[in-house]
Amino acid sequence: MGRRGVVAVAAVGVAVAACVVAGVVVGKRVKSRRKWKRVMGVLRELEEGCETTVSRLRQVVDAMAVEMHAGLASEGGSKLKMLLTFVDNLPTGSEKGIYYALDLGGTNFRVLRVQLGGQRSSILSSDVERQPIPPELMTGTSEDLFDFIASALQQFVEKEGNGSEPPPIRRRELGFTFSFPVKQTSVSSGILIKWTKGFAIESMVGQEVTESLQRALDKRGLDMRVAALVNDTVGTLALGHYHDEDTVAAVIIGTGTNACYLERTDAIIKCQGLLTTSGGMVVNMEWGNFWSSHLPRTSYDIDLDAESPNPNDQGFEKMISGMYLGDIVRRVILRMSEESDIFGPASSRLSMAFILRTPLMAAMHEDDSPELTEVARILNDVLEIPDVPLKVRKLIVKICDVVTRRAARLAAAGIVGILKKIGRDGSGGISSGRSRSDIRMRRTVVAIEGGLYSSYTLFREYLHEALTDILGDDIAQHVILMVTEDGSGIGAALLAASHSSYSVDTVQPL
Ligand code: BGC
């Protein structure tokens, strides 16, 4: 072969090699495009599954109002328990003195002392001590749990100076916020129906809650009377109403979610003959257990529910509250990582339930750095997924957005459902048939609390947006969401004061 021939062969060789390389590159690109398409398919499916159009939200509103009626009509008539609270009067402002509260029900446990000045909105001081609940106590024995609570209260009381000691004849009084479904037998006693939010002490179900606490207090020689046993929503309503008399309902969106509101006693049909001096009573809806076929449910929700310790229970809560949102996102990421290798080699962390807690998810969602460095950090540190390209980090933000937006909009629909039931949604009530323009909308305040609402800006914005979407600007401007701080606990202290054995006429009709 001549020189030319060699050159020609070499040229052909180079061309073939180039073709092979190009082929490999193109093949890789095609493959990765196909994988990305699959991932986009998963995202689209998620978006469709989580869709909350205004018409769907209105169906949820109607379903909520209908279920409220059903739950008030008969015991077990609805998944909404619509529990009586025996709070038929809310604090007026005339409450005076020092009262205590214990607040149990979320990730943190609180002990409070509140000094009331005898005038509306005159809380002279409130001391709050918070501590996380040791996880082993959530599934241990009731004796251990109540002993922990009593010991925290004892230490708190022992730290007090002499100045705040009550006069010798007066026993200290306490409001106990116990944020689980309780069948109340009086304003200060009740039986635990079931646990939620990861608590599971089976022997406690069906037991008297106040007695368990009182036993633990007595054992430690703490001379205190439990004057009020309240749900966190009820405490929040009490504080909300103390500050603003137009407060008609309270909502918690934190680890769990729930709402309570003021109802007329004649509407509580399941308790015929229920008489209160005020003609009304606060009803604890336990809306976390609300269910309707109109709720937008995905395969991730179904799996989360099936693998939870309380399947078929707390369906609304599992779509909305802080205990679950992070885990829904984790499940979506896991599915995407199974469909493709966009997250690199499979991380075993992704299969660990509840490893992606909602505050971390919120931090990723709200990462506004150009390179999404917080997303990268959390993926690396928590899920052990390193070196994720920007495009994939953006995808993570999008997943968080879809899950949170659905949650916030459903919570808004729940709130409007309550307003509809009590005729404050501008439609004149569930069966009035009056047109919106006929109704003069009254100022309506809903007290609201919980980390998801107060610390997660995008969640809060989506909730507000949905309220306006559903109600329309004209009506929505009369609905005020008022954030209370430590309302669940301070409100319990207020209710202890208004139900104190020493108080005279400190209550006001609803
Ligand atoms: C409980 C409610 C509580 C809510 C918010 C739910 O899991 O069942 O009683 O009000 O969480 O803490």
Short mmCIF file of C-alpha atoms and ligand atoms in Angstrom, two decimals:
data_model
loop_
_atom_site.label_atom_id
_atom_site.label_comp_id
_atom_site.label_asym_id
_atom_site.label_seq_id
_atom_site.Cartn_x
_atom_site.Cartn_y
_atom_site.Cartn_z
CA MET A 1 0.00 0.00 0.00
CA GLY A 2 1.31 3.39 -0.94
CA ARG A 3 1.50 6.35 1.41
CA ARG A 4 -1.75 7.66 0.07
CA GLY A 5 -3.41 4.36 0.87
CA VAL A 6 -2.18 4.49 4.45
CA VAL A 7 -3.44 8.04 4.83
CA ALA A 8 -6.79 7.03 3.37
CA VAL A 9 -7.11 4.06 5.72
CA ALA A 10 -6.13 6.24 8.66
CA ALA A 11 -8.70 8.83 7.62
CA VAL A 12 -11.38 6.17 7.36
CA GLY A 13 -10.33 4.85 10.78
CA VAL A 14 -10.60 8.31 12.31
CA ALA A 15 -13.97 8.84 10.66
CA VAL A 16 -15.26 5.49 11.94
CA ALA A 17 -13.99 6.26 15.43
CA ALA A 18 -15.58 9.69 15.28
CA CYS A 19 -18.82 8.11 14.17
CA VAL A 20 -18.64 5.59 16.99
CA VAL A 21 -17.96 8.32 19.55
CA ALA A 22 -20.69 10.48 18.07
CA GLY A 23 -22.96 7.48 18.06
CA VAL A 24 -22.23 6.79 21.71
CA VAL A 25 -22.75 10.45 22.62
CA VAL A 26 -25.98 10.62 20.62
CA GLY A 27 -27.08 7.26 22.07
CA LYS A 28 -26.38 8.53 25.59
CA ARG A 29 -28.23 11.74 24.86
CA VAL A 30 -31.19 9.86 23.46
CA LYS A 31 -31.19 7.56 26.49
CA SER A 32 -30.91 10.43 28.95
CA ARG A 33 -33.61 12.33 27.06
CA ARG A 34 -35.81 9.27 27.32
CA LYS A 35 -35.13 9.02 31.05
CA TRP A 36 -35.83 12.71 31.53
CA LYS A 37 -39.07 12.25 29.60
CA ARG A 38 -40.04 9.45 31.97
CA VAL A 39 -39.31 11.68 34.95
CA MET A 40 -41.35 14.45 33.39
CA GLY A 41 -44.14 11.91 32.96
CA VAL A 42 -44.02 11.19 36.71
CA LEU A 43 -44.13 14.93 37.44
CA ARG A 44 -47.08 15.46 35.08
CA GLU A 45 -48.94 12.60 36.70
CA LEU A 46 -48.27 14.15 40.12
CA GLU A 47 -49.51 17.55 38.97
CA GLU A 48 -52.68 16.07 37.53
CA GLY A 49 -53.27 13.98 40.64
CA CYS A 50 -52.86 17.03 42.89
CA GLU A 51 -55.00 19.36 40.82
CA THR A 52 -57.09 21.75 42.90
CA THR A 53 -59.11 23.76 40.42
CA VAL A 54 -61.52 26.23 41.97
CA SER A 55 -64.47 24.04 40.99
CA ARG A 56 -62.90 21.07 42.75
CA LEU A 57 -62.21 23.19 45.84
CA ARG A 58 -65.85 24.26 45.87
CA GLN A 59 -66.84 20.60 45.84
CA VAL A 60 -64.59 20.07 48.86
CA VAL A 61 -66.20 23.08 50.56
CA ASP A 62 -69.67 21.63 50.01
CA ALA A 63 -68.59 18.17 51.14
CA MET A 64 -67.10 19.66 54.33
CA ALA A 65 -70.32 21.54 55.14
CA VAL A 66 -72.45 18.45 54.42
CA GLU A 67 -70.23 16.22 56.59
CA MET A 68 -70.41 18.77 59.40
CA HIS A 69 -74.19 18.48 59.34
CA ALA A 70 -73.97 14.70 59.28
CA GLY A 71 -71.52 14.61 62.20
CA LEU A 72 -73.79 16.88 64.25
CA ALA A 73 -76.89 14.86 63.37
CA SER A 74 -75.83 11.53 64.83
CA GLU A 75 -72.95 9.85 66.62
CA GLY A 76 -70.88 8.14 63.91
CA GLY A 77 -72.93 9.88 61.19
CA SER A 78 -69.76 11.11 59.51
CA LYS A 79 -66.01 10.65 59.56
CA LEU A 80 -66.07 14.15 61.09
CA LYS A 81 -66.59 13.45 64.78
CA MET A 82 -67.86 16.94 65.62
CA LEU A 83 -67.02 16.54 69.30
CA LEU A 84 -68.70 18.53 72.06
CA THR A 85 -66.24 20.51 74.15
CA PHE A 86 -68.54 21.75 76.93
CA VAL A 87 -67.01 25.15 76.33
CA ASP A 88 -70.18 27.18 76.08
CA ASN A 89 -68.67 30.43 77.22
CA LEU A 90 -65.44 32.00 76.14
CA PRO A 91 -63.19 34.23 78.26
CA THR A 92 -64.40 37.81 78.50
CA GLY A 93 -61.35 39.60 79.70
CA SER A 94 -62.47 39.84 83.30
CA GLU A 95 -60.32 36.83 84.22
CA LYS A 96 -57.69 37.71 86.78
CA GLY A 97 -54.83 35.93 88.44
CA ILE A 98 -52.16 33.36 87.64
CA TYR A 99 -53.07 30.22 85.74
CA TYR A 100 -51.02 27.41 84.28
CA ALA A 101 -51.21 25.35 81.14
CA LEU A 102 -49.69 22.17 79.78
CA ASP A 103 -49.72 21.80 76.03
CA LEU A 104 -49.22 18.29 74.65
CA GLY A 105 -49.89 17.18 71.13
CA GLY A 106 -47.26 18.22 68.62
CA THR A 107 -43.55 17.71 68.31
CA ASN A 108 -42.94 19.99 71.28
CA PHE A 109 -44.40 19.99 74.74
CA ARG A 110 -44.99 23.30 76.53
CA VAL A 111 -45.49 24.43 80.10
CA LEU A 112 -46.93 27.91 80.60
CA ARG A 113 -47.80 30.34 83.34
CA VAL A 114 -50.07 33.20 82.41
CA GLN A 115 -50.88 36.24 84.48
CA LEU A 116 -54.21 37.80 83.60
CA GLY A 117 -54.96 41.41 84.32
CA GLY A 118 -58.76 41.44 84.51
CA GLN A 119 -59.37 43.28 81.26
CA ARG A 120 -59.72 42.11 77.67
CA SER A 121 -56.37 41.48 76.01
CA SER A 122 -54.55 42.19 79.25
CA ILE A 123 -52.21 39.26 79.54
CA LEU A 124 -49.70 40.80 81.92
CA SER A 125 -47.11 38.13 81.39
CA SER A 126 -46.74 34.68 80.02
CA ASP A 127 -43.79 32.39 80.61
CA VAL A 128 -43.43 29.50 78.26
CA GLU A 129 -41.02 26.60 78.40
CA ARG A 130 -40.80 24.29 75.41
CA GLN A 131 -39.13 20.96 75.04
CA PRO A 132 -39.25 18.25 72.41
CA ILE A 133 -41.15 15.10 73.38
CA PRO A 134 -38.69 12.23 73.60
CA PRO A 135 -39.87 9.94 70.76
CA GLU A 136 -39.80 6.82 72.95
CA LEU A 137 -42.47 8.38 75.19
CA MET A 138 -44.88 8.60 72.25
CA THR A 139 -45.13 4.85 72.05
CA GLY A 140 -44.26 3.84 75.62
CA THR A 141 -46.61 3.68 78.60
CA SER A 142 -49.11 6.27 79.74
CA GLU A 143 -47.47 6.32 83.20
CA ASP A 144 -44.13 7.32 81.65
CA LEU A 145 -45.71 9.99 79.45
CA PHE A 146 -47.70 11.59 82.27
CA ASP A 147 -44.79 11.32 84.66
CA PHE A 148 -42.64 13.22 82.17
CA ILE A 149 -45.31 15.92 81.91
CA ALA A 150 -45.79 16.18 85.66
CA SER A 151 -42.05 16.37 86.25
CA ALA A 152 -41.67 19.19 83.69
CA LEU A 153 -44.50 21.08 85.43
CA GLN A 154 -42.95 20.50 88.83
CA GLN A 155 -39.58 21.87 87.73
CA PHE A 156 -41.34 24.86 86.17
CA VAL A 157 -43.27 25.62 89.35
CA GLU A 158 -40.21 25.16 91.55
CA LYS A 159 -38.38 27.82 89.56
CA GLU A 160 -41.03 30.42 90.44
CA GLY A 161 -40.17 33.20 92.80
CA ASN A 162 -42.18 33.71 95.97
CA GLY A 163 -43.96 36.68 94.40
CA SER A 164 -46.05 34.51 92.16
CA GLU A 165 -47.06 32.03 94.83
CA PRO A 166 -50.84 31.84 95.10
CA PRO A 167 -52.48 32.73 98.39
CA PRO A 168 -52.43 29.69 100.70
CA ILE A 169 -56.14 28.93 100.42
CA ARG A 170 -56.00 28.85 96.66
CA ARG A 171 -55.01 25.77 94.82
CA ARG A 172 -53.16 26.40 91.58
CA GLU A 173 -55.33 25.79 88.54
CA LEU A 174 -54.36 24.43 85.20
CA GLY A 175 -55.62 24.18 81.65
CA PHE A 176 -54.52 20.98 79.93
CA THR A 177 -54.25 21.16 76.15
CA PHE A 178 -54.37 17.60 74.92
CA SER A 179 -54.49 17.70 71.14
CA PHE A 180 -56.00 14.37 70.22
CA PRO A 181 -59.59 13.29 69.66
CA VAL A 182 -61.26 13.22 73.08
CA LYS A 183 -64.86 12.49 73.96
CA GLN A 184 -65.42 15.13 76.60
CA THR A 185 -67.62 14.34 79.56
CA SER A 186 -67.30 17.85 81.00
CA VAL A 187 -65.16 20.91 80.37
CA SER A 188 -62.42 19.35 82.48
CA SER A 189 -62.68 15.64 81.71
CA GLY A 190 -62.79 13.31 78.75
CA ILE A 191 -61.87 9.96 77.26
CA LEU A 192 -59.21 9.46 74.61
CA ILE A 193 -60.84 8.15 71.41
CA LYS A 194 -57.65 7.43 69.48
CA TRP A 195 -54.11 8.67 69.00
CA THR A 196 -52.86 10.58 65.95
CA LYS A 197 -49.56 12.15 64.78
CA GLY A 198 -47.38 9.15 65.59
CA PHE A 199 -48.43 8.78 69.25
CA ALA A 200 -49.45 5.18 70.00
CA ILE A 201 -49.97 4.15 73.61
CA GLU A 202 -52.74 1.63 73.15
CA SER A 203 -53.54 1.12 76.83
CA MET A 204 -54.48 4.79 77.07
CA VAL A 205 -57.25 4.64 74.44
CA GLY A 206 -60.63 4.67 76.19
CA GLN A 207 -59.07 6.05 79.39
CA GLU A 208 -59.89 9.24 81.25
CA VAL A 209 -57.24 11.81 80.32
CA THR A 210 -57.52 14.22 83.24
CA GLU A 211 -57.46 11.39 85.78
CA SER A 212 -54.18 10.14 84.30
CA LEU A 213 -52.65 13.60 84.59
CA GLN A 214 -54.11 14.26 88.05
CA ARG A 215 -52.67 10.93 89.29
CA ALA A 216 -49.21 11.89 88.03
CA LEU A 217 -49.48 15.36 89.65
CA ASP A 218 -50.65 13.91 92.98
CA LYS A 219 -47.85 11.34 92.94
CA ARG A 220 -45.37 14.20 92.83
CA GLY A 221 -47.22 16.12 95.50
CA LEU A 222 -48.13 18.93 93.11
CA ASP A 223 -51.24 20.59 94.45
CA MET A 224 -52.95 21.60 91.20
CA ARG A 225 -56.45 21.22 89.85
CA VAL A 226 -57.11 20.56 86.17
CA ALA A 227 -59.84 23.15 85.56
CA ALA A 228 -60.06 22.70 81.79
CA LEU A 229 -59.19 19.91 79.35
CA VAL A 230 -59.06 21.37 75.86
CA ASN A 231 -58.07 20.60 72.32
CA ASP A 232 -55.40 22.93 70.85
CA THR A 233 -57.97 24.37 68.43
CA VAL A 234 -60.21 25.27 71.38
CA GLY A 235 -57.34 27.00 73.22
CA THR A 236 -56.57 28.94 70.06
CA LEU A 237 -60.22 29.97 69.68
CA ALA A 238 -60.31 31.11 73.32
CA LEU A 239 -57.26 33.34 72.86
CA GLY A 240 -58.49 34.57 69.47
CA HIS A 241 -61.87 35.51 70.95
CA TYR A 242 -60.19 37.15 73.96
CA HIS A 243 -58.37 39.48 71.55
CA ASP A 244 -61.14 39.88 68.99
CA GLU A 245 -64.80 39.13 69.63
CA ASP A 246 -65.49 38.49 65.94
CA THR A 247 -63.47 35.27 66.16
CA VAL A 248 -65.78 32.39 65.29
CA ALA A 249 -63.42 29.53 64.48
CA ALA A 250 -59.86 28.33 64.98
CA VAL A 251 -57.63 26.23 62.80
CA ILE A 252 -54.36 24.46 63.53
CA ILE A 253 -52.01 23.52 60.71
CA GLY A 254 -48.88 22.12 62.31
CA THR A 255 -47.74 18.56 62.90
CA GLY A 256 -51.44 17.67 62.67
CA THR A 257 -54.42 19.66 61.52
CA ASN A 258 -57.87 20.39 62.94
CA ALA A 259 -60.49 23.09 63.41
CA CYS A 260 -63.16 24.09 65.90
CA TYR A 261 -65.91 26.68 65.74
CA LEU A 262 -68.85 28.12 67.61
CA GLU A 263 -72.07 26.24 66.91
CA ARG A 264 -75.64 26.86 68.02
CA THR A 265 -76.77 24.17 70.45
CA ASP A 266 -79.99 23.59 68.51
CA ALA A 267 -77.88 22.58 65.50
CA ILE A 268 -76.20 19.84 67.56
CA ILE A 269 -79.01 17.40 66.88
CA LYS A 270 -77.19 14.36 68.26
CA CYS A 271 -77.43 15.95 71.72
CA GLN A 272 -81.07 16.83 71.89
CA GLY A 273 -81.96 18.89 74.88
CA LEU A 274 -78.44 20.21 75.25
CA LEU A 275 -78.92 23.45 77.09
CA THR A 276 -76.29 26.08 77.65
CA THR A 277 -76.70 29.53 79.08
CA SER A 278 -75.18 30.99 75.93
CA GLY A 279 -77.20 28.92 73.45
CA GLY A 280 -73.96 27.85 71.81
CA MET A 281 -71.03 25.54 72.21
CA VAL A 282 -67.58 25.16 70.72
CA VAL A 283 -67.43 22.04 68.55
CA ASN A 284 -64.12 20.28 67.94
CA MET A 285 -64.49 19.04 64.38
CA GLU A 286 -61.46 16.75 64.24
CA TRP A 287 -61.29 17.67 60.55
CA GLY A 288 -58.06 15.72 60.11
CA ASN A 289 -60.32 12.71 59.64
CA PHE A 290 -62.49 14.39 56.97
CA TRP A 291 -62.87 12.40 53.79
CA SER A 292 -64.54 13.05 50.46
CA SER A 293 -64.26 11.50 47.01
CA HIS A 294 -63.58 15.04 45.75
CA LEU A 295 -60.20 15.16 47.47
CA PRO A 296 -57.41 14.91 44.88
CA ARG A 297 -55.62 11.73 45.90
CA THR A 298 -52.48 10.25 44.34
CA SER A 299 -50.79 6.85 44.51
CA TYR A 300 -48.32 8.42 46.97
CA ASP A 301 -51.15 9.27 49.37
CA ILE A 302 -52.54 5.77 49.06
CA ASP A 303 -49.15 4.18 49.83
CA LEU A 304 -48.44 6.60 52.69
CA ASP A 305 -51.80 5.78 54.24
CA ALA A 306 -51.41 2.02 53.78
CA GLU A 307 -47.97 2.06 55.42
CA SER A 308 -49.03 4.33 58.30
CA PRO A 309 -49.92 3.01 61.77
CA ASN A 310 -53.50 4.32 61.25
CA PRO A 311 -54.63 3.32 57.73
CA ASN A 312 -57.98 4.72 56.54
CA ASP A 313 -57.78 7.30 59.27
CA GLN A 314 -56.93 11.02 59.24
CA GLY A 315 -57.10 11.19 55.44
CA PHE A 316 -57.36 15.01 55.25
CA GLU A 317 -54.54 15.40 57.77
CA LYS A 318 -52.30 13.12 55.71
CA MET A 319 -52.66 15.46 52.70
CA ILE A 320 -52.21 18.69 54.65
CA SER A 321 -50.17 18.58 57.81
CA GLY A 322 -46.51 18.89 58.66
CA MET A 323 -46.19 15.33 59.81
CA TYR A 324 -46.76 14.07 56.26
CA LEU A 325 -45.90 16.59 53.52
CA GLY A 326 -42.17 15.87 53.54
CA ASP A 327 -42.84 12.18 53.27
CA ILE A 328 -45.09 12.63 50.23
CA VAL A 329 -42.22 14.50 48.54
CA ARG A 330 -39.79 11.75 49.50
CA ARG A 331 -42.07 9.18 47.89
CA VAL A 332 -42.18 11.14 44.63
CA ILE A 333 -38.37 11.47 44.55
CA LEU A 334 -38.06 7.75 45.24
CA ARG A 335 -40.38 6.90 42.35
CA MET A 336 -38.40 9.17 40.01
CA SER A 337 -35.14 7.58 41.10
CA GLU A 338 -36.62 4.17 40.32
CA GLU A 339 -37.72 5.34 36.87
CA SER A 340 -34.33 6.78 35.95
CA ASP A 341 -30.87 7.47 37.28
CA ILE A 342 -31.20 11.24 37.39
CA PHE A 343 -30.30 11.10 41.08
CA GLY A 344 -27.26 8.89 40.45
CA PRO A 345 -26.91 5.49 42.12
CA ALA A 346 -29.93 4.60 44.30
CA SER A 347 -29.66 6.00 47.84
CA SER A 348 -30.98 3.72 50.57
CA ARG A 349 -31.96 6.88 52.50
CA LEU A 350 -34.73 7.52 50.00
CA SER A 351 -36.52 4.40 51.21
CA MET A 352 -36.52 5.54 54.84
CA ALA A 353 -39.98 6.77 55.84
CA PHE A 354 -40.16 10.28 57.32
CA ILE A 355 -36.46 10.99 56.78
CA LEU A 356 -37.36 14.11 54.80
CA ARG A 357 -39.10 16.16 57.45
CA THR A 358 -41.43 18.94 56.35
CA PRO A 359 -39.22 21.83 57.61
CA LEU A 360 -36.46 20.51 55.33
CA MET A 361 -38.88 20.27 52.46
CA ALA A 362 -39.99 23.86 53.13
CA ALA A 363 -36.34 24.99 53.16
CA MET A 364 -35.83 23.41 49.71
CA HIS A 365 -39.07 24.90 48.41
CA GLU A 366 -38.11 28.37 49.60
CA ASP A 367 -34.48 28.22 48.49
CA ASP A 368 -34.09 31.39 46.44
CA SER A 369 -30.35 31.13 45.78
CA PRO A 370 -29.55 31.08 42.05
CA GLU A 371 -27.75 27.73 42.33
CA LEU A 372 -30.30 26.23 44.74
CA THR A 373 -27.53 25.52 47.21
CA GLU A 374 -29.91 24.63 50.06
CA VAL A 375 -31.59 22.03 47.86
CA ALA A 376 -28.17 20.58 47.03
CA ARG A 377 -27.17 20.58 50.70
CA ILE A 378 -30.31 18.80 51.90
CA LEU A 379 -30.18 16.25 49.07
CA ASN A 380 -26.57 15.54 49.98
CA ASP A 381 -26.75 15.64 53.79
CA VAL A 382 -30.16 14.10 54.39
CA LEU A 383 -30.88 11.88 51.42
CA GLU A 384 -27.23 11.16 50.58
CA ILE A 385 -27.71 12.15 46.95
CA PRO A 386 -24.60 14.17 45.98
CA ASP A 387 -23.77 16.26 42.90
CA VAL A 388 -27.25 16.82 41.56
CA PRO A 389 -27.33 19.08 38.48
CA LEU A 390 -29.24 22.36 38.66
CA LYS A 391 -31.97 21.08 36.35
CA VAL A 392 -32.73 18.25 38.79
CA ARG A 393 -32.61 20.61 41.79
CA LYS A 394 -35.24 22.71 40.05
CA LEU A 395 -37.32 19.60 39.64
CA ILE A 396 -37.16 18.99 43.40
CA VAL A 397 -38.42 22.53 44.07
CA LYS A 398 -41.27 21.88 41.67
CA ILE A 399 -42.30 18.68 43.49
CA CYS A 400 -42.34 20.53 46.83
CA ASP A 401 -44.44 23.23 45.21
CA VAL A 402 -47.07 20.83 43.88
CA VAL A 403 -47.43 19.02 47.22
CA THR A 404 -47.55 22.19 49.33
CA ARG A 405 -49.90 24.05 47.02
CA ARG A 406 -52.42 21.21 47.17
CA ALA A 407 -52.17 21.09 50.97
CA ALA A 408 -52.66 24.83 51.41
CA ARG A 409 -55.57 24.99 48.98
CA LEU A 410 -57.34 22.07 50.65
CA ALA A 411 -56.92 23.72 54.04
CA ALA A 412 -58.47 26.88 52.57
CA ALA A 413 -61.41 24.83 51.27
CA GLY A 414 -61.83 23.38 54.76
CA ILE A 415 -62.01 26.87 56.26
CA VAL A 416 -64.59 27.98 53.70
CA GLY A 417 -66.55 24.79 54.48
CA ILE A 418 -66.89 25.98 58.09
CA LEU A 419 -67.85 29.47 56.98
CA LYS A 420 -70.48 27.97 54.73
CA LYS A 421 -71.90 25.87 57.57
CA ILE A 422 -72.32 28.92 59.78
CA GLY A 423 -73.52 31.20 57.02
CA ARG A 424 -70.38 33.33 56.83
CA ASP A 425 -69.26 32.49 53.29
CA GLY A 426 -71.45 35.11 51.71
CA SER A 427 -73.95 32.56 50.43
CA GLY A 428 -76.22 32.79 53.46
CA GLY A 429 -75.68 29.22 54.68
CA ILE A 430 -75.98 25.79 53.24
CA SER A 431 -79.68 25.86 52.37
CA SER A 432 -80.68 29.50 52.26
CA GLY A 433 -80.96 29.93 48.49
CA ARG A 434 -80.13 33.64 48.86
CA SER A 435 -77.87 35.18 46.27
CA ARG A 436 -74.45 36.49 47.21
CA SER A 437 -75.36 40.08 46.50
CA ASP A 438 -78.26 39.90 49.01
CA ILE A 439 -75.95 39.12 51.87
CA ARG A 440 -74.21 41.70 54.01
CA MET A 441 -71.08 39.95 55.01
CA ARG A 442 -70.07 40.34 58.66
CA ARG A 443 -66.47 40.69 59.69
CA THR A 444 -65.37 37.14 60.40
CA VAL A 445 -62.15 36.23 62.19
CA VAL A 446 -60.56 32.80 62.14
CA ALA A 447 -57.71 32.30 64.61
CA ILE A 448 -54.95 30.23 63.15
CA GLU A 449 -51.84 28.59 64.51
CA GLY A 450 -49.26 25.94 63.67
CA GLY A 451 -45.81 25.93 62.14
CA LEU A 452 -46.94 25.17 58.62
CA TYR A 453 -49.01 28.32 58.45
CA SER A 454 -46.85 30.62 60.54
CA SER A 455 -43.37 29.60 59.36
CA TYR A 456 -43.86 28.48 55.77
CA THR A 457 -44.46 31.60 53.69
CA LEU A 458 -45.35 29.86 50.43
CA PHE A 459 -47.86 27.63 52.20
CA ARG A 460 -49.48 30.69 53.77
CA GLU A 461 -49.57 32.55 50.44
CA TYR A 462 -51.17 29.62 48.64
CA LEU A 463 -53.77 29.34 51.38
CA HIS A 464 -54.68 33.03 51.15
CA GLU A 465 -54.81 32.88 47.37
CA ALA A 466 -57.18 29.91 47.49
CA LEU A 467 -59.47 31.63 50.01
CA THR A 468 -59.87 34.50 47.55
CA ASP A 469 -60.24 32.10 44.61
CA ILE A 470 -63.11 30.32 46.35
CA LEU A 471 -64.85 33.23 48.02
CA GLY A 472 -64.13 36.00 45.54
CA ASP A 473 -62.52 39.32 46.51
CA ASP A 474 -65.72 40.92 47.85
CA ILE A 475 -66.36 38.24 50.43
CA ALA A 476 -62.74 37.28 51.15
CA GLN A 477 -61.95 40.82 52.33
CA HIS A 478 -64.28 40.28 55.31
CA VAL A 479 -62.55 37.07 56.37
CA ILE A 480 -59.52 37.68 58.54
CA LEU A 481 -57.05 34.98 59.44
CA MET A 482 -55.50 36.03 62.73
CA VAL A 483 -52.31 34.33 63.84
CA THR A 484 -52.16 33.74 67.56
CA GLU A 485 -48.99 32.80 69.35
CA ASP A 486 -49.02 29.97 71.87
CA GLY A 487 -52.81 30.29 71.71
CA SER A 488 -53.30 26.60 72.26
CA GLY A 489 -51.59 26.91 75.65
CA ILE A 490 -52.46 30.47 76.68
CA GLY A 491 -56.06 29.83 75.63
CA ALA A 492 -56.15 26.77 77.87
CA ALA A 493 -54.96 28.92 80.80
CA LEU A 494 -57.70 31.44 79.95
CA LEU A 495 -60.29 28.67 79.94
CA ALA A 496 -58.93 27.40 83.25
CA ALA A 497 -59.50 30.92 84.55
CA SER A 498 -63.03 31.20 83.21
CA HIS A 499 -63.83 27.77 84.64
CA SER A 500 -61.96 28.34 87.87
CA SER A 501 -63.63 27.19 91.06
CA TYR A 502 -62.78 30.64 92.45
CA SER A 503 -64.13 32.74 89.62
CA VAL A 504 -67.37 34.65 89.83
CA ASP A 505 -69.14 35.55 86.66
CA THR A 506 -66.21 35.74 84.31
CA VAL A 507 -67.98 34.24 81.38
CA GLN A 508 -69.67 35.78 78.43
CA PRO A 509 -72.39 34.27 76.29
CA LEU A 510 -71.20 33.24 72.83
C1 BGC B 1 -55.59 15.78 66.35
C2 BGC B 1 -56.38 17.00 66.77
C3 BGC B 1 -55.46 18.19 66.87
C4 BGC B 1 -54.68 18.37 65.58
C5 BGC B 1 -53.72 19.54 65.63
C6 BGC B 1 -54.79 16.07 65.08
O1 BGC B 1 -53.98 15.00 64.77
O2 BGC B 1 -56.45 14.70 66.10
O3 BGC B 1 -57.02 16.77 68.00
O4 BGC B 1 -56.23 19.32 67.13
O5 BGC B 1 -53.95 17.20 65.30
O6 BGC B 1 -52.80 19.42 66.64
#
